[in-house]
Coordinates of C-alpha atoms and ligand atoms in Angstrom, one line a residue:
M540 CA 87.3 106.8 67.7
D541 CA 85.8 109.9 66.2
T542 CA 83.0 111.8 67.9
K543 CA 80.4 111.0 65.5
K544 CA 80.7 107.2 66.3
G545 CA 80.8 108.0 70.1
K546 CA 77.3 109.9 70.0
G547 CA 75.7 107.0 68.0
L548 CA 77.0 104.7 70.8
N549 CA 75.5 106.8 73.5
S550 CA 72.1 106.4 72.5
G551 CA 72.6 102.8 72.0
V552 CA 73.8 102.4 75.4
L553 CA 70.8 104.2 76.9
L554 CA 68.6 101.8 75.0
A555 CA 70.6 98.7 76.3
F556 CA 70.4 100.3 79.7
V557 CA 66.6 100.6 79.8
L558 CA 66.1 97.3 78.3
F559 CA 68.4 95.8 80.9
L560 CA 66.6 97.6 83.7
L561 CA 63.3 96.4 82.4
A562 CA 64.4 92.8 82.1
A563 CA 65.7 92.8 85.7
L564 CA 62.4 94.3 87.0
W565 CA 60.5 91.5 85.2
L566 CA 62.9 88.9 86.5
T567 CA 62.4 90.0 90.2
N568 CA 58.6 90.2 89.6
L569 CA 58.6 86.5 89.1
F570 CA 59.9 85.8 92.4
E571 CA 57.8 88.4 94.2
E572 CA 55.0 87.7 96.4
G573 CA 57.4 87.8 99.2
E574 CA 54.7 89.2 101.4
N575 CA 52.7 86.1 101.4
E576 CA 55.4 83.7 101.9
V577 CA 55.6 81.5 104.9
T578 CA 58.3 79.3 106.3
R579 CA 58.1 75.5 106.5
R580 CA 57.6 75.8 110.2
Q581 CA 54.5 78.1 109.8
F582 CA 53.3 75.9 107.1
E583 CA 53.3 72.9 109.4
R584 CA 51.8 74.8 112.1
L585 CA 48.9 75.9 109.9
L586 CA 48.6 72.5 108.7
K587 CA 48.2 71.1 112.3
E588 CA 45.8 73.8 112.9
K589 CA 43.8 72.6 109.8
R590 CA 43.8 76.0 108.2
V591 CA 45.4 74.9 104.9
E592 CA 43.1 74.4 102.0
D593 CA 43.5 73.9 98.3
I594 CA 47.1 73.2 98.1
V595 CA 48.8 73.4 94.6
I596 CA 52.3 72.3 94.2
T597 CA 54.2 73.7 91.2
Q598 CA 57.6 72.2 90.3
N599 CA 60.2 74.2 88.5
K600 CA 61.6 73.0 85.3
T601 CA 64.3 70.5 85.4
V602 CA 65.1 71.1 89.1
P603 CA 63.4 69.5 92.2
T604 CA 62.6 73.0 93.8
G605 CA 59.1 74.2 93.6
K606 CA 56.4 76.2 95.2
V607 CA 53.4 75.1 97.4
E608 CA 50.5 77.6 97.3
F609 CA 47.6 77.3 99.5
I610 CA 44.7 79.1 101.0
T611 CA 44.3 79.8 104.6
P612 CA 40.8 81.1 105.8
E613 CA 40.9 84.1 108.0
D614 CA 38.3 86.3 109.7
E615 CA 38.6 88.9 107.0
G616 CA 38.4 86.3 104.3
D617 CA 40.5 83.8 102.5
R618 CA 44.4 84.6 102.1
L619 CA 46.6 83.0 99.3
L620 CA 50.0 82.1 100.9
C621 CA 53.0 80.3 99.3
M622 CA 56.1 78.5 100.5
Y623 CA 59.1 77.7 98.6
V624 CA 60.6 74.2 99.0
S625 CA 63.8 72.8 97.9
D626 CA 62.6 69.5 97.0
V627 CA 59.0 68.9 95.7
N628 CA 59.0 65.1 96.2
E629 CA 59.8 65.5 99.9
I630 CA 56.8 67.9 100.4
Q631 CA 54.5 65.4 98.6
R632 CA 55.7 62.6 100.7
Y633 CA 55.1 64.9 103.8
L634 CA 51.6 65.7 102.8
D635 CA 50.8 62.1 101.9
E636 CA 51.9 61.1 105.4
K637 CA 49.7 63.8 106.9
K638 CA 46.8 62.6 104.6
T639 CA 46.4 66.0 103.0
D640 CA 45.1 66.5 99.6
Y641 CA 46.9 68.4 97.1
T642 CA 47.0 68.9 93.2
M643 CA 50.0 69.1 91.1
P644 CA 49.7 70.4 87.7
D645 CA 52.2 69.5 85.0
I646 CA 55.4 71.1 84.9
Q647 CA 54.9 74.5 83.9
Q648 CA 56.1 75.7 80.5
D649 CA 57.8 78.9 80.2
S650 CA 56.5 81.3 77.7
W651 CA 58.1 81.9 74.3
F652 CA 59.1 85.4 75.6
V653 CA 61.0 83.9 78.4
T654 CA 62.7 81.1 76.8
T655 CA 63.7 83.0 73.5
I656 CA 63.5 86.8 73.6
L657 CA 64.4 87.5 77.0
P658 CA 68.0 85.9 76.9
V659 CA 68.7 87.4 73.5
L660 CA 67.8 90.8 74.9
L661 CA 70.0 90.2 77.9
V662 CA 73.0 89.1 76.1
A663 CA 72.6 92.0 73.4
G664 CA 72.3 94.5 76.3
M665 CA 75.4 93.2 78.0
L666 CA 77.5 93.2 74.7
M667 CA 76.5 96.7 74.0
F668 CA 77.3 97.7 77.6
L669 CA 80.7 96.1 77.3
F670 CA 81.6 97.7 74.0
F671 CA 80.7 101.0 75.3
F672 CA 82.8 100.6 78.3
M673 CA 85.9 99.5 76.4
N674 CA 85.5 102.4 74.1
R675 CA 85.4 104.7 77.0
Q676 CA 88.7 103.3 77.9
N677 CA 90.1 103.7 74.4
S678 CA 89.4 107.3 73.9
G679 CA 90.2 108.2 77.4
A680 CA 93.8 106.8 77.5
G681 CA 95.4 106.8 74.1
T682 CA 95.1 103.4 72.4
K683 CA 95.2 100.9 75.1
A684 CA 92.8 97.9 75.4
M685 CA 92.2 97.0 71.9
S686 CA 95.4 98.0 70.2
F687 CA 98.2 96.4 71.9
G688 CA 100.2 95.7 68.8
K689 CA 99.8 99.2 67.4
S690 CA 102.9 101.4 67.4
R691 CA 102.9 103.8 70.2
A692 CA 104.6 106.4 68.3
R693 CA 103.5 109.9 68.4
L694 CA 103.5 111.8 65.0
S695 CA 104.2 115.5 65.6
T696 CA 103.7 117.8 62.6
D697 CA 102.4 120.7 64.4
S698 CA 104.0 123.5 62.8
D699 CA 103.6 126.1 65.7
K700 CA 105.3 123.8 68.1
R701 CA 108.0 123.0 65.7
I702 CA 111.6 123.0 67.2
T703 CA 114.3 124.4 65.0
F704 CA 118.2 124.3 65.4
A705 CA 117.7 128.1 66.9
Q706 CA 116.1 126.5 70.0
V707 CA 119.1 124.2 70.5
A708 CA 121.9 126.3 71.9
G709 CA 125.6 125.3 71.9
L710 CA 126.1 121.8 70.2
Q711 CA 127.6 123.7 67.1
E712 CA 129.5 120.6 65.9
E713 CA 126.7 118.3 66.4
K714 CA 124.4 120.5 64.4
E715 CA 126.7 120.7 61.7
E716 CA 127.0 117.1 61.3
L717 CA 123.2 116.7 61.2
E718 CA 122.9 119.6 58.7
E719 CA 123.5 117.0 56.0
I720 CA 120.6 114.9 57.2
V721 CA 118.3 117.8 57.2
D722 CA 119.4 118.8 53.6
F723 CA 118.7 115.3 52.5
L724 CA 115.3 115.3 54.1
K725 CA 114.5 118.6 52.5
A726 CA 115.6 117.6 49.0
P727 CA 116.2 113.8 48.7
K728 CA 116.5 114.0 44.8
K729 CA 119.4 116.1 44.9
Y730 CA 121.4 113.3 46.6
I731 CA 119.7 110.2 44.7
Q732 CA 120.7 111.9 41.3
V733 CA 124.3 111.7 42.0
G734 CA 124.1 108.3 43.7
A735 CA 125.1 109.3 47.1
R736 CA 124.1 107.1 50.0
I737 CA 122.8 108.8 52.9
P738 CA 123.0 107.2 56.1
K739 CA 119.9 105.2 57.2
G740 CA 120.5 105.6 61.0
V741 CA 122.1 108.3 63.2
L742 CA 122.8 107.4 66.8
L743 CA 123.0 110.4 69.1
V744 CA 125.2 109.4 72.1
G745 CA 125.5 111.4 75.3
P746 CA 124.9 111.7 79.0
P747 CA 121.3 112.5 80.0
G748 CA 119.9 115.9 79.6
T749 CA 122.5 117.2 77.0
G750 CA 119.8 117.6 74.4
K751 CA 119.7 114.6 72.2
T752 CA 115.9 114.5 72.1
L753 CA 115.9 118.1 71.4
L754 CA 118.3 117.8 68.7
A755 CA 116.3 115.1 66.9
K756 CA 113.3 117.1 67.0
A757 CA 115.1 119.9 65.6
V758 CA 116.3 117.9 62.7
A759 CA 112.8 117.1 61.8
G760 CA 111.7 120.6 62.3
E761 CA 114.3 122.1 60.3
A762 CA 113.6 119.8 57.4
G763 CA 109.8 120.2 58.0
V764 CA 109.1 116.3 57.7
P765 CA 107.0 114.2 59.9
F766 CA 108.5 113.0 63.2
F767 CA 107.6 109.7 64.6
T768 CA 108.9 109.4 68.1
I769 CA 108.8 106.2 70.2
S770 CA 110.7 105.4 73.4
G771 CA 112.6 102.2 73.6
S772 CA 110.9 101.4 76.9
D773 CA 107.5 101.5 75.1
F774 CA 108.5 98.5 73.0
V775 CA 109.3 96.6 76.0
E776 CA 105.9 95.4 77.6
M777 CA 104.7 92.4 79.2
F778 CA 103.2 90.7 76.3
V779 CA 105.8 88.7 74.0
G780 CA 105.4 89.7 70.3
V781 CA 103.9 93.2 71.1
G782 CA 107.2 95.1 70.7
A783 CA 108.0 93.3 67.5
S784 CA 104.5 94.1 66.0
R785 CA 104.9 97.8 67.2
V786 CA 108.2 98.0 65.4
R787 CA 106.5 96.6 62.2
D788 CA 103.5 99.1 62.5
L789 CA 105.8 102.1 63.2
F790 CA 107.9 101.5 59.9
E791 CA 104.7 100.8 58.1
E792 CA 103.3 104.1 59.1
A793 CA 106.5 105.9 58.6
K794 CA 106.8 104.5 54.9
K795 CA 103.5 106.0 54.0
S796 CA 104.7 109.5 55.0
A797 CA 108.4 109.4 53.8
P798 CA 110.4 111.6 53.8
C799 CA 110.3 111.5 57.6
I800 CA 112.2 110.7 60.7
I801 CA 111.7 107.9 63.0
F802 CA 113.2 108.7 66.5
I803 CA 113.8 105.9 68.8
D804 CA 114.6 107.5 72.3
E805 CA 116.4 105.5 74.9
I806 CA 117.2 102.8 72.4
D807 CA 119.3 101.0 75.0
A808 CA 116.1 99.5 76.5
V809 CA 115.5 97.5 73.5
A810 CA 118.8 97.2 71.9
R811 CA 120.9 95.9 74.8
R812 CA 123.6 93.5 73.8
R813 CA 121.8 90.1 73.3
G814 CA 122.3 87.3 75.6
T815 CA 122.8 89.6 78.8
G816 CA 119.2 90.1 79.4
M817 CA 117.7 89.0 82.7
G818 CA 114.5 87.3 83.4
G819 CA 111.4 87.3 81.4
G820 CA 111.8 90.5 79.5
H821 CA 114.7 89.0 77.6
D822 CA 113.0 87.0 74.8
E823 CA 110.6 89.9 74.2
R824 CA 113.4 92.3 73.8
E825 CA 115.3 90.1 71.6
Q826 CA 112.4 89.7 69.2
T827 CA 111.8 93.5 69.3
L828 CA 115.5 94.2 68.5
N829 CA 115.4 91.5 65.6
Q830 CA 112.2 93.1 64.1
L831 CA 114.1 96.5 64.2
L832 CA 117.1 95.3 62.5
V833 CA 114.8 93.5 60.0
E834 CA 112.9 96.6 59.2
M835 CA 116.1 98.8 58.9
D836 CA 117.6 96.4 56.4
G837 CA 114.2 96.2 54.7
F838 CA 113.7 99.6 53.4
G839 CA 116.1 100.9 50.6
V840 CA 118.7 103.2 51.1
N841 CA 117.4 106.4 49.8
E842 CA 113.6 105.8 50.7
G843 CA 113.6 109.0 52.6
I844 CA 113.3 107.4 56.1
I845 CA 115.9 108.3 58.6
V846 CA 116.1 106.4 61.9
M847 CA 117.4 108.5 64.7
A848 CA 118.0 107.1 67.9
A849 CA 119.3 108.3 71.4
T850 CA 121.2 106.6 74.1
N851 CA 123.6 107.4 76.9
R852 CA 124.9 103.8 77.1
V853 CA 126.6 103.0 73.7
D854 CA 128.6 100.6 75.5
I855 CA 125.9 98.3 76.1
L856 CA 124.4 98.3 72.6
D857 CA 124.2 95.3 70.8
P858 CA 127.1 95.6 68.0
A859 CA 124.6 94.4 65.4
I860 CA 122.7 97.6 65.6
L861 CA 125.9 99.6 64.8
R862 CA 126.7 97.7 61.5
P863 CA 126.8 99.5 58.3
G864 CA 123.3 100.1 56.9
R865 CA 121.9 100.5 60.2
F866 CA 123.1 103.2 62.6
D867 CA 126.2 103.9 60.7
R868 CA 126.6 107.4 61.9
K869 CA 127.2 108.3 65.4
V870 CA 126.9 111.7 66.8
M871 CA 128.4 112.5 70.2
V872 CA 126.4 115.1 72.2
G873 CA 128.6 116.3 74.9
R874 CA 128.0 118.5 77.9
P875 CA 128.3 122.1 77.0
D876 CA 131.4 124.2 77.5
V877 CA 131.1 127.8 78.9
K878 CA 130.0 129.3 75.6
G879 CA 127.6 126.6 75.1
R880 CA 126.2 127.0 78.8
E881 CA 125.8 130.6 78.2
E882 CA 123.9 130.2 74.9
I883 CA 121.5 127.6 76.6
L884 CA 120.9 130.0 79.4
S885 CA 120.0 132.6 77.2
V886 CA 117.6 130.4 75.2
H887 CA 115.8 129.3 78.5
A888 CA 115.9 132.9 79.7
K889 CA 113.5 134.0 77.1
G890 CA 110.1 134.6 78.7
K891 CA 111.7 135.2 82.1
P892 CA 112.3 138.9 82.9
L893 CA 115.8 139.2 84.4
S894 CA 117.0 142.1 86.6
E895 CA 119.9 144.0 85.3
E896 CA 122.3 142.5 87.8
I897 CA 122.1 138.9 86.4
D898 CA 124.9 138.0 84.2
L899 CA 124.5 135.0 82.3
R900 CA 128.1 134.7 81.4
Q901 CA 129.0 134.6 85.0
I902 CA 126.4 131.8 85.7
A903 CA 127.8 129.9 82.8
Q904 CA 131.3 129.9 84.4
T905 CA 130.0 128.6 87.6
T906 CA 128.2 125.7 86.4
A907 CA 130.8 123.5 84.5
G908 CA 129.4 120.0 84.1
F909 CA 125.9 121.1 84.0
T910 CA 123.8 119.8 81.1
G911 CA 121.2 121.7 79.0
A912 CA 118.6 120.0 81.3
D913 CA 120.4 121.2 84.4
L914 CA 120.6 124.7 83.2
E915 CA 116.9 124.8 82.2
N916 CA 116.1 123.3 85.7
L917 CA 118.2 126.1 87.3
L918 CA 116.5 129.0 85.6
N919 CA 113.2 127.3 86.2
E920 CA 113.8 126.8 89.8
A921 CA 114.7 130.6 90.1
A922 CA 111.6 131.7 88.4
I923 CA 109.7 129.5 90.9
I924 CA 111.5 131.3 93.7
A925 CA 110.7 134.7 92.3
A926 CA 107.1 133.8 91.7
K927 CA 106.6 132.6 95.2
E928 CA 107.8 136.0 96.3
D929 CA 105.3 137.8 94.0
R930 CA 108.1 139.3 92.1
K931 CA 107.5 139.9 88.3
F932 CA 111.3 139.5 87.4
L933 CA 114.2 137.3 88.5
K934 CA 117.0 138.4 90.7
Q935 CA 120.5 137.3 91.1
E936 CA 119.5 136.2 94.6
D937 CA 116.9 133.7 93.2
I938 CA 119.6 132.1 90.9
K939 CA 121.9 131.7 93.7
K940 CA 119.1 130.1 95.9
A941 CA 118.1 127.8 92.9
F942 CA 121.8 127.1 92.4
V943 CA 122.1 125.5 95.7
K944 CA 118.8 123.7 95.3
V945 CA 119.8 122.2 91.8
G946 CA 123.4 121.6 92.7
I947 CA 122.9 119.9 96.0
G948 CA 119.7 118.0 94.9
S949 CA 121.4 116.5 92.0
E950 CA 124.7 115.5 93.3
K951 CA 125.0 112.5 91.2
K952 CA 124.3 114.4 87.9
S953 CA 126.6 117.3 88.2
R954 CA 128.4 118.5 91.3
V955 CA 129.2 122.1 91.4
I956 CA 133.2 122.3 90.7
S957 CA 135.2 124.6 92.7
D958 CA 137.7 127.1 91.0
K959 CA 140.5 125.3 92.6
E960 CA 139.5 121.9 91.4
K961 CA 139.1 123.4 87.9
R962 CA 142.4 125.0 88.1
I963 CA 144.0 121.7 89.0
T964 CA 142.2 119.8 86.2
A965 CA 143.4 122.4 83.7
F966 CA 147.0 121.9 84.5
H967 CA 146.6 118.2 84.8
E968 CA 145.1 117.9 81.3
A969 CA 147.5 120.3 79.9
G970 CA 150.3 118.2 81.1
H971 CA 148.9 115.2 79.3
A972 CA 148.4 117.3 76.2
I973 CA 151.9 118.7 75.9
L974 CA 153.5 115.2 76.3
F975 CA 151.2 113.8 73.6
H976 CA 152.2 116.7 71.4
V977 CA 155.9 116.6 72.2
L978 CA 156.6 112.9 72.2
P979 CA 157.0 111.5 68.6
D980 CA 155.0 108.3 68.6
V981 CA 151.9 109.5 70.3
G982 CA 149.2 112.1 69.7
P983 CA 148.6 114.5 68.0
V984 CA 146.1 116.1 70.4
Y985 CA 142.6 116.1 69.0
S986 CA 140.9 118.1 71.8
V987 CA 141.5 118.7 75.5
S988 CA 138.7 119.5 77.7
I989 CA 138.0 120.2 81.5
I990 CA 134.4 119.7 81.4
P991 CA 133.6 117.2 84.0
T992 CA 132.2 114.0 82.6
G993 CA 130.9 111.2 84.7
G994 CA 133.8 110.3 87.2
A995 CA 136.5 112.3 85.3
G996 CA 137.4 115.9 85.8
G997 CA 138.4 116.1 82.2
Y998 CA 140.2 114.4 79.2
T999 CA 142.6 114.9 76.7
M1000 CA 141.8 113.0 73.5
P1001 CA 144.6 112.1 70.8
L1002 CA 143.4 111.5 67.4
P1003 CA 142.6 107.9 66.8
E1004 CA 145.7 105.6 66.5
K1005 CA 146.5 104.1 63.3
D1006 CA 145.9 100.5 63.0
E1007 CA 149.4 99.1 63.6
M1008 CA 149.9 95.5 64.3
F1009 CA 152.8 95.8 66.7
N1010 CA 153.3 98.1 69.7
T1011 CA 156.9 99.3 70.0
R1012 CA 159.0 99.6 73.2
G1013 CA 159.4 103.0 72.5
K1014 CA 155.8 103.8 71.9
M1015 CA 154.8 101.9 75.1
L1016 CA 157.2 104.0 77.1
Q1017 CA 155.9 107.1 75.6
D1018 CA 152.3 106.0 76.5
I1019 CA 153.4 105.6 80.1
T1020 CA 155.0 109.0 80.0
V1021 CA 151.9 110.7 78.9
A1022 CA 150.0 109.0 81.5
L1023 CA 152.3 110.3 84.1
G1024 CA 152.1 113.8 82.6
G1025 CA 149.0 114.8 84.5
R1026 CA 150.5 114.2 87.9
V1027 CA 153.8 115.7 86.9
A1028 CA 152.0 119.0 85.7
E1029 CA 150.1 119.2 89.0
E1030 CA 153.4 118.9 90.9
E1031 CA 155.0 121.6 88.7
V1032 CA 152.6 124.1 89.6
F1033 CA 151.0 123.3 93.1
D1034 CA 152.7 122.4 96.2
D1035 CA 150.2 119.6 97.0
I1036 CA 149.2 116.6 94.7
T1037 CA 145.6 115.3 94.3
T1038 CA 144.0 111.9 93.9
G1039 CA 142.9 112.7 90.5
A1040 CA 145.8 110.9 88.8
S1041 CA 145.0 107.5 90.3
Q1042 CA 143.5 106.2 87.0
D1043 CA 146.5 107.2 85.3
I1044 CA 148.8 105.8 87.5
K1045 CA 146.9 102.5 87.3
Q1046 CA 147.1 102.7 83.6
A1047 CA 150.9 103.4 83.7
T1048 CA 151.7 100.6 86.0
G1049 CA 149.8 98.1 84.0
L1050 CA 151.6 99.1 80.9
A1051 CA 154.9 98.9 82.6
K1052 CA 153.9 95.5 84.1
S1053 CA 153.1 94.1 80.6
M1054 CA 156.3 95.2 79.2
V1055 CA 158.1 93.4 81.8
T1056 CA 156.1 90.2 82.2
K1057 CA 154.6 89.8 78.8
F1058 CA 156.5 91.5 76.1
G1059 CA 160.1 90.4 77.2
M1060 CA 161.0 94.2 77.2
S1061 CA 163.0 94.1 80.2
E1062 CA 166.6 92.9 80.1
A1063 CA 166.8 91.9 83.8
I1064 CA 163.7 89.5 83.2
G1065 CA 164.4 88.4 79.6
L1066 CA 162.1 86.7 77.1
I1067 CA 160.1 84.9 79.5
N1068 CA 156.4 85.3 80.1
Y1069 CA 155.4 85.8 83.6
D1070 CA 151.9 87.1 82.9
D1071 CA 149.7 85.4 85.1
D1072 CA 146.5 87.0 84.2
G1073 CA 145.9 85.6 81.0
D1074 CA 143.6 87.6 78.8
E1075 CA 140.4 86.4 80.1
V1076 CA 138.7 88.1 82.9
F1077 CA 137.6 85.7 85.2
I1078 CA 136.1 85.7 88.7
G1079 CA 138.7 85.2 91.5
R1080 CA 141.3 87.0 89.4
D1081 CA 143.0 88.3 92.6
L1082 CA 143.0 84.8 94.0
A1083 CA 145.1 83.8 90.9
H1084 CA 147.5 86.4 91.7
A1085 CA 148.0 84.8 95.1
Q1086 CA 149.6 81.7 93.5
R1087 CA 151.9 83.1 91.0
P1088 CA 153.8 80.5 89.0
Y1089 CA 157.2 82.0 90.1
G1090 CA 159.3 82.6 93.0
E1091 CA 160.0 85.6 95.4
N1092 CA 163.2 86.3 93.5
V1093 CA 161.5 86.8 90.2
A1094 CA 158.6 88.7 91.8
S1095 CA 160.9 91.2 93.4
T1096 CA 162.8 91.5 90.1
I1097 CA 159.5 92.2 88.3
D1098 CA 158.5 94.8 90.9
R1099 CA 161.9 96.4 90.5
E1100 CA 161.7 96.5 86.7
V1101 CA 158.2 98.0 86.8
K1102 CA 159.5 100.7 89.1
R1103 CA 162.6 101.3 87.0
I1104 CA 160.3 101.9 83.9
I1105 CA 157.9 104.0 85.7
D1106 CA 160.7 106.2 87.3
E1107 CA 162.5 106.6 83.9
C1108 CA 159.2 107.8 82.4
Y1109 CA 158.3 110.0 85.1
E1110 CA 161.8 111.8 85.0
R1111 CA 161.3 112.2 81.2
A1112 CA 157.9 113.6 81.7
K1113 CA 159.1 115.9 84.5
G1114 CA 161.9 117.3 82.0
I1115 CA 159.6 117.9 79.2
I1116 CA 156.8 119.7 81.4
H1117 CA 159.5 121.8 82.9
K1118 CA 160.9 122.7 79.5
Y1119 CA 157.4 123.7 78.2
D1120 CA 156.3 125.3 81.4
D1121 CA 155.1 128.4 79.7
V1122 CA 153.1 126.5 77.4
L1123 CA 151.7 124.6 80.3
R1124 CA 150.5 127.8 81.8
A1125 CA 149.2 129.2 78.7
C1126 CA 147.4 126.0 78.0
A1127 CA 145.8 126.0 81.4
D1128 CA 144.7 129.5 81.2
L1129 CA 143.2 128.9 77.8
L1130 CA 141.3 125.9 79.2
L1131 CA 140.1 127.6 82.2
E1132 CA 138.6 130.4 79.9
K1133 CA 137.1 127.9 77.1
E1134 CA 136.9 124.6 79.0
K1135 CA 137.5 122.8 75.7
I1136 CA 140.0 123.5 73.0
T1137 CA 140.5 122.2 69.8
R1138 CA 143.7 120.9 68.2
E1139 CA 144.4 124.2 66.3
E1140 CA 144.0 126.2 69.5
F1141 CA 146.3 123.9 71.4
E1142 CA 149.0 123.7 68.9
A1143 CA 148.9 127.5 68.4
L1144 CA 150.4 127.7 71.8
F1145 CA 153.6 126.1 70.7
V1146 CA 154.1 128.2 67.7
N1147 CA 154.3 131.5 69.5
G1148 CA 157.8 130.8 70.4
A1149 CA 156.8 129.2 73.7
G1150 CA 158.9 126.3 75.0
E1151 CA 161.8 126.7 72.6
A1152 CA 163.9 128.3 75.1
Ligands
ADP418 P1 118.3 114.1 76.5 O1 117.4 113.7 75.4 O2 119.8 114.3 75.9 O3 118.3 113.5 77.7 P2 116.7 116.6 76.2 O4 116.7 116.7 74.8 O5 115.4 115.7 76.6 O6 117.9 115.5 76.7 O7 116.9 117.6 77.2 C1 116.0 117.9 78.1 C2 115.7 119.5 78.2 O8 117.0 120.2 78.4 C3 115.3 120.0 77.0 O9 114.0 120.1 76.7 C4 115.8 121.6 76.9 O10 114.9 122.3 77.7 C5 116.9 121.4 77.9 N1 118.3 121.5 76.9 C6 119.1 120.5 76.8 N2 120.1 120.6 75.9 C7 119.8 122.0 75.4 C8 120.5 122.8 74.4 N3 121.5 122.4 73.8 N4 119.8 124.0 74.2 C9 118.8 124.3 75.0 N5 118.1 123.5 75.6 C10 118.6 122.3 76.1
MG419 MG1 115.9 112.3 75.9
ZN420 ZN1 144.9 112.3 83.8

């Protein structure tokens, strides 16, 4: 609502209010005369005392209630009194009984004003009042009350608050991937001319606080296009059909201002795998999701709308959303490495005067696993501590205190990793990586990282496997060997071993067991399937284990065979790791320095003559 309308309304409301008041006054006037009212008891007494004259009974319209007016003579002169009765007939009978005269004129006709004008005025006043009230609510809190179905999208084009890639620190690869989208939004013609198909949807996937929202805003900022943003949870509200109509509305608005970006934050709230919803929200979400898919299919390939979405749970998304022509591009937004963290720190240190002693690099080194949001929070807490002490700059001490506060306060998000843990992880991952590289049928290594993610201390990622129909015995053995490589490397360097390899061991055991019981790859067992799990996961799976379809003899043979395979692979891993001991150390060092290394950096370690001894 614009302000002009608001003013008009104000005087209208005032008028309505005054009318209302007058009407109310007038109405109460009708029933006034309270002073001269007597009770039935008083009336009967007066009657007995013969002090009642000139009785006039008036019956109200349509109802038996009425009023009895009479005169009672007093010393100072006559006085007009009245009494209200609930049943006029009853009072008539009573008076007849007492042989008292009275007059009763015909039922009183209300004046034209009362019957016609007054109700109209009252209703009009009420309506105006109501209207004003709702309006107030509207302008007060965005667009509630009367616009449920409207999209809640906020359009941000303010050029002064524009976010650019410069404000997004680290995330170099991610920015490069999005550069193309920016270019398309800037100059769509260029792409359309050569018949290029630009992705319609880009899904940003990563843990909370890693800068997905920031990145999406920066894409819009870089391209200088309107940015419609809405959160998945905004769609999901109590009224069925609202979400769907919001989606429709959002796309309609966006089409008007193409080229532009629609950003759906936390898309998992609406695009959860269908059929797994709980309770009442289910239908509503499904409708919303369907509408979203319809809209995304509905606009042409190069209409200049790019739908970006963010989630930290890609695994729970409905697969329909990831189909070609929808969110066909995925950008993984990971936790920052040391360099990234230093850059993020310096972005957020702007506007916070730091004392000389503060070394951002050193802070970056001690914050493995922190996200951008965590780092921003860290500096902010430090600034608050400085402000509390009335200082105009931040000291190292403030950061330290903030570190404790943030690190302990958000245990689940990011725990502070000790140097020792980091070192162990580095060797562990280096062990996996070396085996991936050396063994012929696995790998090559795509990247190695010791940035803590969720539960894991780090990861070694091979290039995606080629789609091969059959797995070979040799490859399975190598997979087991790789899985054991982490533990083997830990043993090679440290006296003690950690619990960090439990997942690896589980994986290796599972593989070995399949080889024996499912794939007939063990001579001692032969070509017999003893796999009792089936491929389905069902509840009570462990119970099923208890009643295996084979005897103790077979069971112990299986166990022996599994152990044999694991032992052989373990020895093989040990031999290789030992042989490449210097690569292992070099790799771990590099990991400790950079936290994340690429394929090239990793392979360069082998070229330098290492390991060939
Ligand atoms: P997400 O959407 O991934 O949960 P946000 O984009 O909302 O994370 O990030 C929250 C805040 O953390 C941002 O507003 C910003 O202050 C800070 N932040 C996160 N990542 C970065 C980054 N790469 N560079 C600068 N600041 C960042
Ligand atoms: Mg976000
Ligand atoms: Zn491992």
